[in-house]
Short mmCIF file of C-alpha atoms and ligand atoms in Angstrom, two decimals:
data_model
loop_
_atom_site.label_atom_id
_atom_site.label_comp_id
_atom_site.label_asym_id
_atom_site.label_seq_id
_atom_site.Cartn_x
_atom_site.Cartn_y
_atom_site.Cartn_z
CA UNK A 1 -20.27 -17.66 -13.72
CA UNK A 2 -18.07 -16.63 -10.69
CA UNK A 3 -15.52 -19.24 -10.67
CA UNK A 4 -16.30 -21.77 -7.92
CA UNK A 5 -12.97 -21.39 -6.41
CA UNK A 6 -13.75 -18.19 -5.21
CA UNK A 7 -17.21 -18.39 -3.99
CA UNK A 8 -16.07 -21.62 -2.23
CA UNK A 9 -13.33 -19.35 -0.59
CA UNK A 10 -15.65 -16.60 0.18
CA UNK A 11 -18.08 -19.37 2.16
CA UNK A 12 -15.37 -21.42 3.78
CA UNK A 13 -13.90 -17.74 5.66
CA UNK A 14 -17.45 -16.75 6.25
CA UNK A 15 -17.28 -17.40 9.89
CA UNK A 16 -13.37 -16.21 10.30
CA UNK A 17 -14.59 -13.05 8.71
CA UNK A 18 -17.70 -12.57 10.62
CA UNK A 19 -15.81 -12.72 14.00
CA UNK A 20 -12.97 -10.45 12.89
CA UNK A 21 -15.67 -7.87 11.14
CA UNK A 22 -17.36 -7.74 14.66
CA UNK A 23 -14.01 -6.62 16.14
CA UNK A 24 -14.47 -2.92 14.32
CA UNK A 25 -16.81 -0.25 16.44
CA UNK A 26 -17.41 1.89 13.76
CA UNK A 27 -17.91 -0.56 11.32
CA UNK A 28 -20.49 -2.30 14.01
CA UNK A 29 -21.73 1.04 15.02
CA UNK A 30 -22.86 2.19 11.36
CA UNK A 31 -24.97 -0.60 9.91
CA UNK A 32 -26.31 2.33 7.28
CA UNK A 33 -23.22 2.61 5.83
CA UNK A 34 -20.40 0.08 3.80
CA UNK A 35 -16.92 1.58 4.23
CA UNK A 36 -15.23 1.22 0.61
CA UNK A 37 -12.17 3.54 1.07
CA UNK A 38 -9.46 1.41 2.86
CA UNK A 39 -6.58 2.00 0.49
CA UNK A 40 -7.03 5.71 1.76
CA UNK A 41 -7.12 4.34 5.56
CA UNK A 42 -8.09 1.60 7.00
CA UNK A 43 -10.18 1.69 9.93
CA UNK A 44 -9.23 0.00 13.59
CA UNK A 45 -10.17 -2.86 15.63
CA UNK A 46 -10.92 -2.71 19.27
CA UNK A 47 -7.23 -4.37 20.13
CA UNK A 48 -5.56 -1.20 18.36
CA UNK A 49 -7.65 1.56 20.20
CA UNK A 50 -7.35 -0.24 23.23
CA UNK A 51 -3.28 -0.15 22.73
CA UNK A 52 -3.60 3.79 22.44
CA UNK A 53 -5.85 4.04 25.46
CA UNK A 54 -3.77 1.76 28.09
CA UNK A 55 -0.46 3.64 26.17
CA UNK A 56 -1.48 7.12 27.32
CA UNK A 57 -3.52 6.04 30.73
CA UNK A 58 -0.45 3.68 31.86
CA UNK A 59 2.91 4.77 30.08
CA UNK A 60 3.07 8.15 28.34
CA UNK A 61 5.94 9.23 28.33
CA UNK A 62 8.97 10.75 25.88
CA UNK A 63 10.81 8.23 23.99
CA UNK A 64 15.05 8.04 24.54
CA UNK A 65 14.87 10.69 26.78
CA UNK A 66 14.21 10.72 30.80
CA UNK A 67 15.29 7.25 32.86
CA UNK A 68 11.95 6.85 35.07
CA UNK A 69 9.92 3.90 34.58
CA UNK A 70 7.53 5.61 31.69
CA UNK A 71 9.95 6.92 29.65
CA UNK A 72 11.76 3.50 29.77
CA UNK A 73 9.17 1.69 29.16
CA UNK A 74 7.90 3.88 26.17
CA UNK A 75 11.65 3.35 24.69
CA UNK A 76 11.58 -0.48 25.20
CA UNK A 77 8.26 -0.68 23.29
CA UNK A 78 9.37 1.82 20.64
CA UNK A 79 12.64 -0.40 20.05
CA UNK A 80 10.11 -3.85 20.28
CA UNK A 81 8.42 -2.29 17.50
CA UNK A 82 11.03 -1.67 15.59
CA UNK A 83 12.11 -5.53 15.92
CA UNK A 84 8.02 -6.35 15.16
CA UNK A 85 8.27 -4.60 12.04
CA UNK A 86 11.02 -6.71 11.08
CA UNK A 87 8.96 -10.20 12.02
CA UNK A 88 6.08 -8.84 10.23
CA UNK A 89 7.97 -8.55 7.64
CA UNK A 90 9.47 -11.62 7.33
CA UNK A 91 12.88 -10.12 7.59
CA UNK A 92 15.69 -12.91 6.94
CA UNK A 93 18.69 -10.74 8.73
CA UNK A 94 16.52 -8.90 10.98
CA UNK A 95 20.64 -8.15 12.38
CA UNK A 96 21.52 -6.16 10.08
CA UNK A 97 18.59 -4.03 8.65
CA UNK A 98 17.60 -1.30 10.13
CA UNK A 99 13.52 0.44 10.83
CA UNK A 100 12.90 3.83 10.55
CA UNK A 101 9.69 5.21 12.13
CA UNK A 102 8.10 7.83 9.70
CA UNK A 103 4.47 9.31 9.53
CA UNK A 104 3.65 7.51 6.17
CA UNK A 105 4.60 6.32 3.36
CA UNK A 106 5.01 9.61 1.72
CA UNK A 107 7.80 10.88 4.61
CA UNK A 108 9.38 7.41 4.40
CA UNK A 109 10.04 7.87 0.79
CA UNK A 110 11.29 11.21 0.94
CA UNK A 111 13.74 10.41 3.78
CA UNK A 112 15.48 6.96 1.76
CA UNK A 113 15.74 9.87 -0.95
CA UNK A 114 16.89 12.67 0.94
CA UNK A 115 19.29 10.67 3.69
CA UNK A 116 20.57 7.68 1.48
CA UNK A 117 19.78 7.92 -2.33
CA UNK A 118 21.18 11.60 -2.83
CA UNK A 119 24.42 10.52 -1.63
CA UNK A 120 25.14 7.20 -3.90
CA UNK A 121 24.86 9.21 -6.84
CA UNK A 122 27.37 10.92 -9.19
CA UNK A 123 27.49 12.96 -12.54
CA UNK A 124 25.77 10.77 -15.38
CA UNK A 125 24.10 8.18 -13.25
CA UNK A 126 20.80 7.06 -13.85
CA UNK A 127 17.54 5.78 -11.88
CA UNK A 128 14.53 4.57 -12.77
CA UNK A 129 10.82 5.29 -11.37
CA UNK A 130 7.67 5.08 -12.16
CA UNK A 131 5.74 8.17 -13.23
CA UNK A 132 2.04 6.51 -13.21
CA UNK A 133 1.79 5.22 -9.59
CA UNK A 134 1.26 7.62 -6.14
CA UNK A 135 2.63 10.63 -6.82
CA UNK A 136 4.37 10.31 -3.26
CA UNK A 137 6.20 7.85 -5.20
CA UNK A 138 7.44 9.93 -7.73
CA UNK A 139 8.17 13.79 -5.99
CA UNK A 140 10.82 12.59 -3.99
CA UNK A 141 13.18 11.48 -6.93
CA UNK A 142 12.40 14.41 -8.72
CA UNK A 143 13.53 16.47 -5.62
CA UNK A 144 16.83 14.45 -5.27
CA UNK A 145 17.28 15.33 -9.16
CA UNK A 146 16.91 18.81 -8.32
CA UNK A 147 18.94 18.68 -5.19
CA UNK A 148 21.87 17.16 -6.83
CA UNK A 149 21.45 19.74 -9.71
CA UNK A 150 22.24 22.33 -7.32
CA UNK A 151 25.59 20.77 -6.60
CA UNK A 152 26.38 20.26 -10.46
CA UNK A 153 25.64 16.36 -10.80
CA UNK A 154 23.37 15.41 -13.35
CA UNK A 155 21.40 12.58 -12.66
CA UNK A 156 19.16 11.37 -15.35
CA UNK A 157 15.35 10.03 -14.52
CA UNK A 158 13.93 6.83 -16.25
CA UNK A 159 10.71 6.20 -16.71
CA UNK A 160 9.95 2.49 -15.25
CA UNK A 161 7.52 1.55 -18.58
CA UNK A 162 4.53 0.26 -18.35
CA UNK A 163 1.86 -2.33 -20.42
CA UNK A 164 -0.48 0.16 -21.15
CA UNK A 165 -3.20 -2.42 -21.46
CA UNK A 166 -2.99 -3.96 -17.86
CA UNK A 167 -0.95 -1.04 -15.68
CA UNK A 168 1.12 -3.55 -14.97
CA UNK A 169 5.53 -2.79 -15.69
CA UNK A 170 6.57 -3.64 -18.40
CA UNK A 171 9.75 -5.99 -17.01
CA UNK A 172 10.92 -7.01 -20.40
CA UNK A 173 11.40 -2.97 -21.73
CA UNK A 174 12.85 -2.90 -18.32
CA UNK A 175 15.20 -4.70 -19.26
CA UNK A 176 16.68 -3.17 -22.01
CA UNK A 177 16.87 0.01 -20.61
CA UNK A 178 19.07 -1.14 -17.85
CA UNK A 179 22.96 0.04 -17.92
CA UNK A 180 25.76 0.21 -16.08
CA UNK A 181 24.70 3.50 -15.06
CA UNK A 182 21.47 2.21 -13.43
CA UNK A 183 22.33 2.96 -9.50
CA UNK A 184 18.64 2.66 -7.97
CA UNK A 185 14.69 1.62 -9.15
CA UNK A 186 11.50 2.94 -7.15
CA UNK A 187 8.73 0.76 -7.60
CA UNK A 188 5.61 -0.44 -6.44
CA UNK A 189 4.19 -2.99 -4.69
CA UNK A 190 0.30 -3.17 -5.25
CA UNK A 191 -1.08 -0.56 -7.60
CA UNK A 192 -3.24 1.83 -5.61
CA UNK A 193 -5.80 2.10 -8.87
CA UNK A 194 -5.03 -0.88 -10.64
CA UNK A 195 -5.15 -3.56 -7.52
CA UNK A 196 -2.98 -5.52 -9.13
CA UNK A 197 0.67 -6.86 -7.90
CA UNK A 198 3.49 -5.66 -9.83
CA UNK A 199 5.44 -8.43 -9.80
CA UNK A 200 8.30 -7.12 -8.49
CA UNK A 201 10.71 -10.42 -8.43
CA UNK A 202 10.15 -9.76 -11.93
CA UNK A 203 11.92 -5.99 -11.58
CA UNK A 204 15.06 -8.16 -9.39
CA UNK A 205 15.22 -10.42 -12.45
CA UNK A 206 15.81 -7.65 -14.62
CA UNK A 207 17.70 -5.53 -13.12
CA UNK A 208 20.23 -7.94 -11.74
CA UNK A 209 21.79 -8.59 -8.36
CA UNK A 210 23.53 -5.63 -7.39
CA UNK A 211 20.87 -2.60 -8.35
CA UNK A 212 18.80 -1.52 -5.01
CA UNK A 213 14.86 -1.60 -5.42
CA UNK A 214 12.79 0.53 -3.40
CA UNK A 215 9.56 -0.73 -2.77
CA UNK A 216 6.18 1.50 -1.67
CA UNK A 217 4.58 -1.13 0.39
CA UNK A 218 1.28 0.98 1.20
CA UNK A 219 -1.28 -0.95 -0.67
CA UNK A 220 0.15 -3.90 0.79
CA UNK A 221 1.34 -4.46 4.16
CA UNK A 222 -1.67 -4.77 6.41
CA UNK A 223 -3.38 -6.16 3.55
CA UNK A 224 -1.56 -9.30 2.58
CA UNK A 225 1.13 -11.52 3.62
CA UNK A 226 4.82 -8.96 2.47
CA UNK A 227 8.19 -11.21 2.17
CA UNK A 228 11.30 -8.92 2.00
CA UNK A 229 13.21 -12.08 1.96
CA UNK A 230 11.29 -13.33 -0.95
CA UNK A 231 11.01 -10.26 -2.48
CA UNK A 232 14.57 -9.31 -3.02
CA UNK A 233 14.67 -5.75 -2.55
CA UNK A 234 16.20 -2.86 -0.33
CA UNK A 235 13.98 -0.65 1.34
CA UNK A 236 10.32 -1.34 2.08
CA UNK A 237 7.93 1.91 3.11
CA UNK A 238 4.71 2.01 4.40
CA UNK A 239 1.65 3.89 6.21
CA UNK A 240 0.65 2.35 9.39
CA UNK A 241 -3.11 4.07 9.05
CA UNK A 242 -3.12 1.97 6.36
CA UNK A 243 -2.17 -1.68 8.09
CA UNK A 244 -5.07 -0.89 11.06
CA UNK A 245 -2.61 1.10 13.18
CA UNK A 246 -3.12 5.08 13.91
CA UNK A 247 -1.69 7.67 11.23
CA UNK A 248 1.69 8.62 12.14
CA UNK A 249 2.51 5.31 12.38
CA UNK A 250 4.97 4.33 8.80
CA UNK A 251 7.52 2.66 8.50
CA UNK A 252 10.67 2.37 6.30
CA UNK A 253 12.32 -1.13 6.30
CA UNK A 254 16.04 -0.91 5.35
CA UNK A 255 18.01 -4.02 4.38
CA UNK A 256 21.24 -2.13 4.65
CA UNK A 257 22.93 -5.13 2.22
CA UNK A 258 23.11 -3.21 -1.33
CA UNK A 259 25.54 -0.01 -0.34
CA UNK A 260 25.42 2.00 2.77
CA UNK A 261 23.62 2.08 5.56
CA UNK A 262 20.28 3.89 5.51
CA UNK A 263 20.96 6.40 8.49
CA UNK A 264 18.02 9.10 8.36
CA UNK A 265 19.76 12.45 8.52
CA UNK A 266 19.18 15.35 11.21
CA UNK A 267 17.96 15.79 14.69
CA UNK A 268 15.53 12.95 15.67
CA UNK A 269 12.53 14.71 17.67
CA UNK A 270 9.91 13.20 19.57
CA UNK A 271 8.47 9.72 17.74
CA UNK A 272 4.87 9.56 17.70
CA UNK A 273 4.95 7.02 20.68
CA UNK A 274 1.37 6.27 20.80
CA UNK A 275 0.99 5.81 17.26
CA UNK A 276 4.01 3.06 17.24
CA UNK A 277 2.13 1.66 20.25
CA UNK A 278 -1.16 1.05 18.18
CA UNK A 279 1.36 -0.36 15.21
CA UNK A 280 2.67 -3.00 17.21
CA UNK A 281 -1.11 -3.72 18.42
CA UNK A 282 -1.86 -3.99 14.69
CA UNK A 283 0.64 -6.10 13.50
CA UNK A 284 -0.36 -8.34 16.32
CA UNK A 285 -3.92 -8.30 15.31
CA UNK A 286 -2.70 -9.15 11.50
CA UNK A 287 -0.62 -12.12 12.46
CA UNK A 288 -3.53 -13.28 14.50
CA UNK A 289 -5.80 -12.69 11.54
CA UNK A 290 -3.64 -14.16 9.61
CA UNK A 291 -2.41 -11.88 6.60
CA UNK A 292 -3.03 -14.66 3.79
CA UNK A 293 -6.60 -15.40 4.87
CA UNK A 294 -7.36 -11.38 4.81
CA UNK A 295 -5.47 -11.28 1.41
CA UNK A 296 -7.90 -14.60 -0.06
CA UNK A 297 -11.02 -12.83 1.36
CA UNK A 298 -10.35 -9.45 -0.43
CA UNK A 299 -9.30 -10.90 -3.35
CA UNK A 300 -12.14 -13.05 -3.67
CA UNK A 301 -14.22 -10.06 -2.89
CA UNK A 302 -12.55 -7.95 -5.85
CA UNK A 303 -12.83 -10.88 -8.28
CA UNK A 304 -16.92 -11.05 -7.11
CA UNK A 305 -17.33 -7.26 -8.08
CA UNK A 306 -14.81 -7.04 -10.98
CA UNK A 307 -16.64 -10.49 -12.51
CA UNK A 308 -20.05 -9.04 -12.48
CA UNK A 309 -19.20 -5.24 -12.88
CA UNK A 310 -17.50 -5.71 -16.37
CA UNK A 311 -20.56 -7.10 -17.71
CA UNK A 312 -22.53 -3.60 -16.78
CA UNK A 313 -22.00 -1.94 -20.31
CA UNK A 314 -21.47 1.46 -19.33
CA UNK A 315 -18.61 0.99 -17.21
CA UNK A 316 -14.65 1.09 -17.88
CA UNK A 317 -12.52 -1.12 -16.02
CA UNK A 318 -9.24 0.41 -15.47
CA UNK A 319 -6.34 -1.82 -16.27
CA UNK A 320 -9.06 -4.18 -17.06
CA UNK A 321 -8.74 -6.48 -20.52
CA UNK A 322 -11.05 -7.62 -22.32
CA UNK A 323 -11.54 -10.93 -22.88
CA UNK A 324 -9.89 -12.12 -19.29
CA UNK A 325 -11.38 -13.46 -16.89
CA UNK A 326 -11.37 -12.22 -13.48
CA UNK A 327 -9.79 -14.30 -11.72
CA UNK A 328 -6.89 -14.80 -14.36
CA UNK A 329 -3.49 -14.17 -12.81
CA UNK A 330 -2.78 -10.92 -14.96
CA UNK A 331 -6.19 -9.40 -14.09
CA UNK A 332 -6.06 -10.40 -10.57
CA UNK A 333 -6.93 -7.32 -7.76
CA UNK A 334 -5.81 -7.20 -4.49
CA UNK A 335 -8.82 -5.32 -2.85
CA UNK A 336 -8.92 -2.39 -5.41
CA UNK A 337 -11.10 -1.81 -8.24
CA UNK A 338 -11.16 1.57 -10.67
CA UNK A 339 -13.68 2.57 -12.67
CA UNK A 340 -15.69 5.05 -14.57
CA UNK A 341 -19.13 5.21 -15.78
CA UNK A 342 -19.31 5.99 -19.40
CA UNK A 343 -21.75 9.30 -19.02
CA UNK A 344 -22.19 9.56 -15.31
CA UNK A 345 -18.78 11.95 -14.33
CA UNK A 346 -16.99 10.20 -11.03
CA UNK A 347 -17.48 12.99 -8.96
CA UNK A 348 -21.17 12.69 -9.56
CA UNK A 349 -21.24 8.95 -9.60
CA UNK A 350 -19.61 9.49 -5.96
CA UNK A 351 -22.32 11.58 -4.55
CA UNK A 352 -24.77 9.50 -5.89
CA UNK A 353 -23.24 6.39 -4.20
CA UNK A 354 -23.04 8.05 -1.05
CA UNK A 355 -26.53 8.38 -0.89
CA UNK A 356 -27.25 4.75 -0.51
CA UNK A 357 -24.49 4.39 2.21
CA UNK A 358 -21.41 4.01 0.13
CA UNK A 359 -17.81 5.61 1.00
CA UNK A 360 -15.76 5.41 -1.89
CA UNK A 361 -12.75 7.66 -3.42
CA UNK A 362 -14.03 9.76 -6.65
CA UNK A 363 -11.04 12.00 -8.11
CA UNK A 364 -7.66 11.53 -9.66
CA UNK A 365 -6.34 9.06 -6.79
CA UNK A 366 -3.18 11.06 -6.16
CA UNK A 367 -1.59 9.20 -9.66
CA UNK A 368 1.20 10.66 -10.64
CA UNK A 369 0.63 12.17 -13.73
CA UNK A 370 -3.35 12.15 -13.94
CA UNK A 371 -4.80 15.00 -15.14
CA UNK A 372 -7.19 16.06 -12.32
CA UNK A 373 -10.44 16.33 -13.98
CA UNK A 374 -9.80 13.05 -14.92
CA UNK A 375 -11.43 10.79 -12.07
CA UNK A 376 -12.76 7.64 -11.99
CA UNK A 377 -14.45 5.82 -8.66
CA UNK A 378 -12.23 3.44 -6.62
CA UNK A 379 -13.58 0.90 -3.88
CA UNK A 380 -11.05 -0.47 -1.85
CA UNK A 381 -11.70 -3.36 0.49
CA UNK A 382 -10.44 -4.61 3.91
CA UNK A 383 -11.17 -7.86 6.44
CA UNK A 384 -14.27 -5.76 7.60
CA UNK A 385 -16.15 -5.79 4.20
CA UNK A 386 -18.47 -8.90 3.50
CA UNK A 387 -20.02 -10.38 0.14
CA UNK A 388 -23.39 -8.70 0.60
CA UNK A 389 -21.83 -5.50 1.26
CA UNK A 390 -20.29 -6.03 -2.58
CA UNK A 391 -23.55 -7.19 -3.81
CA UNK A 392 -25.56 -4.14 -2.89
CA UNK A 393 -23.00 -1.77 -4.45
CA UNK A 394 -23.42 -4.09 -7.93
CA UNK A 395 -27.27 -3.30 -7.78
CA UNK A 396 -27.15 0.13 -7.07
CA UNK A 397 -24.66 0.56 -10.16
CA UNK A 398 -26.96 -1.86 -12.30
CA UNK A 399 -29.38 0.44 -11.79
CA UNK A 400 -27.27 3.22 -13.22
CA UNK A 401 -26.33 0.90 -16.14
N1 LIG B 1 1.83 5.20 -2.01
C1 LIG B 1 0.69 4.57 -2.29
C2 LIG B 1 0.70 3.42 -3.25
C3 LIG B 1 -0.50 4.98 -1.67
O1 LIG B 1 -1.64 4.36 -1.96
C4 LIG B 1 -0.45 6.06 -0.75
C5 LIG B 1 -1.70 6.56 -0.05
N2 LIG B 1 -2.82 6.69 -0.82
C6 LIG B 1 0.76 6.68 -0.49
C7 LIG B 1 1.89 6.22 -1.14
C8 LIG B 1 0.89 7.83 0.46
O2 LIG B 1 0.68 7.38 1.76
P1 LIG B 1 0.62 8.41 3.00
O3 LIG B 1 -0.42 9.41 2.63
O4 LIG B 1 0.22 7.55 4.15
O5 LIG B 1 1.95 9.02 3.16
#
């Protein structure tokens, strides 16, 4: 029984989704095959190649250097991107934070650790980050730990905790463990194996007002509508490849409210121009989209597979409970769905899927902390995937079942 809610979704987008799936060449140009792998990268819509195309045959040029026409022009758009980030974004003192162009989410993170965290903390303090999410999201604090060991300051690591049952934080355990030594929490915004949101006006509550909260934004901008107003927190990272712009392309949002400026360190080289090109083409094509109606298609999408997959016997949900439904709140999934098959290993399970068209990840998934024989399969939807494309991947694993 798939909730009528979401089926009634799924039909009344049908034709919004059919337009904007047309807008994709290689989805278009490979009917054989159903793209499952977006929350590695996405792919791109006409509008964004087009962007890098009339970029480089029009306007290439070196950004903040030279004062001809195309190297003016390539800083004006580099510094209107910077202020489209901040739109997208929903940014409610667009004034006073600051954007930092990165190649990902994994640079972005490293540089709010390296040129802004290392320096707010002293002998004793203590932050807290999760250890079971992207490992990109966990290296960098470790480094800063190290760093600042060099120099004799002790900083001591928390470990965000988690429910084990859902993957979700666990905010009230949270809680308790926070101190006036708490200077800083790392966190995520949409689990890149669970799918689900982790609630992170819920981390704000329990931390208080004053503690900054980094958010890693990659599973979500580009894939739903992202608030920093309504969100509360500090800095906001993400991968451009991964919000239907080129790689190269991230982004680190900086409120610049909680403590001092964020002011990346070092010599600035050459910004990958064309890639910040296609990002403002992207977040164009988003708004256009419309980021809530992408977000209600995917989810209704995930709810469609998770609904019918967890009555397939020999599969595992991860972060899946029992007893749930699929469209419940707490086992909601926002385009991303985990799973093994009891005897089939992942890696095999992913071959096997490939040979009926299907791209999907089958490994660890970069999670910090997974032992790396450990895999599972992970689909991961965009706009560009349909109902049908969900359906066929259900038989082929009932078949396996
Ligand atoms: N964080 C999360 C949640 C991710 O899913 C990813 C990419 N899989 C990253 C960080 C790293 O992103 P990038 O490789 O673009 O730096």
């Amino acid at each position: 029984m798939l909730h009528d809610g979401l089926t009634h979704e799924l039909r009344e987008l049908a034709d919004w989704q059919r337009e904007l799936r047309e807008q994709f060449p290689i989805i278009t140009g490979h009917p054989e095959l159903v793209y499952l792998d977006s929350a590695a990268t996405s792919q791109k819509p006409r509008a964004v190649l087009a962007a890098a195309q009339t970029y480089l045959t029009t306007a290439n040029a070196n950004a903040g250097r030279g004062t001809y026409p195309w190297a003016n022009g390539t800083t004006a758009m580099v510094e209107r991107t910077r202020q489209r980030v901040k739109v997208f974004l929903g940014d409610p003192a667009p004034e006073r934070s600051g954007v930092h162009f990165t190649s990902g989410t994994t640079e972005g993170l490293r540089a709010v650790a390296r040129d802004w965290l290392a320096d707010q903390l002293t002998d004793g303090d203590e932050i807290i980050v999760p250890f079971a999410d992207h490992q990109a999201n966990l290296e960098p604090w470790l480094e800063t730990q190290r760093l600042l060991e060099q120099r004799g300051i002790t900083v001591r690591l928390r470990a965000l905790p988690y429910q084990t049952a859902s993957g979700d934080y666990d905010h009230r355990a949270l809680t308790g463990m926070v101190n006036p030594r708490t200077r800083f929490v790392a966190a995520t915004h949409i689990h890149h194996v669970y799918g689900g949101d982790m609630n992170v006006h819920r981390i704000r509550e329990a931390v208080g007002p004053d503690v900054p909260i980094c958010l890693d934004a990659a599973q979500s901008v580009g894939h739903r509508p992202v608030s920093v107003g309504e969100l509360d927190v500090d800095f906001v990272v993400f991968s451009g490849h991964k919000a239907l712009a080129l790689p190269g392309s991230g982004s680190v949002w900086a409120r610049n409210a909680r403590g001092p400026q964020f002011r990346p360190g070092g010599w600035h080289g050459t910004p990958n121009t064309v890639g910040i090109a296609t990002l403002e083409a992207a977040l164009d094509w988003l708004d256009a989209a419309g980021t809530g109606r992408i977000a209600r298609w995917t989810t209704a999408l995930t709810a469609r597979f998770t609904d019918r997959l967890r009555h397939l016997t020999s599969y595992e949900i991860l972060g899946c409970q029992a007893g749930l439904a699929a469209d419940s709140p707490v086992q909601r999934r926002h385009g991303i769905v985990t799973f093994r098959h009891h005897d089939i290993p992942s890696d095999d399970l992913g071959f096997i899927l490939f040979s009926h068209g299907f791209m999907v990840r089958a490994d660890s998934l970069c999670q910090a902390g997974a032992d790396p024989r450990d895999g599972a399969v992970r689909i991961s939807l965009h706009v560009y995937n349909t109902a049908k494309e969900v359906d066929c991947l259900l038989s082929v694993l009932g078949s396996l079942d």
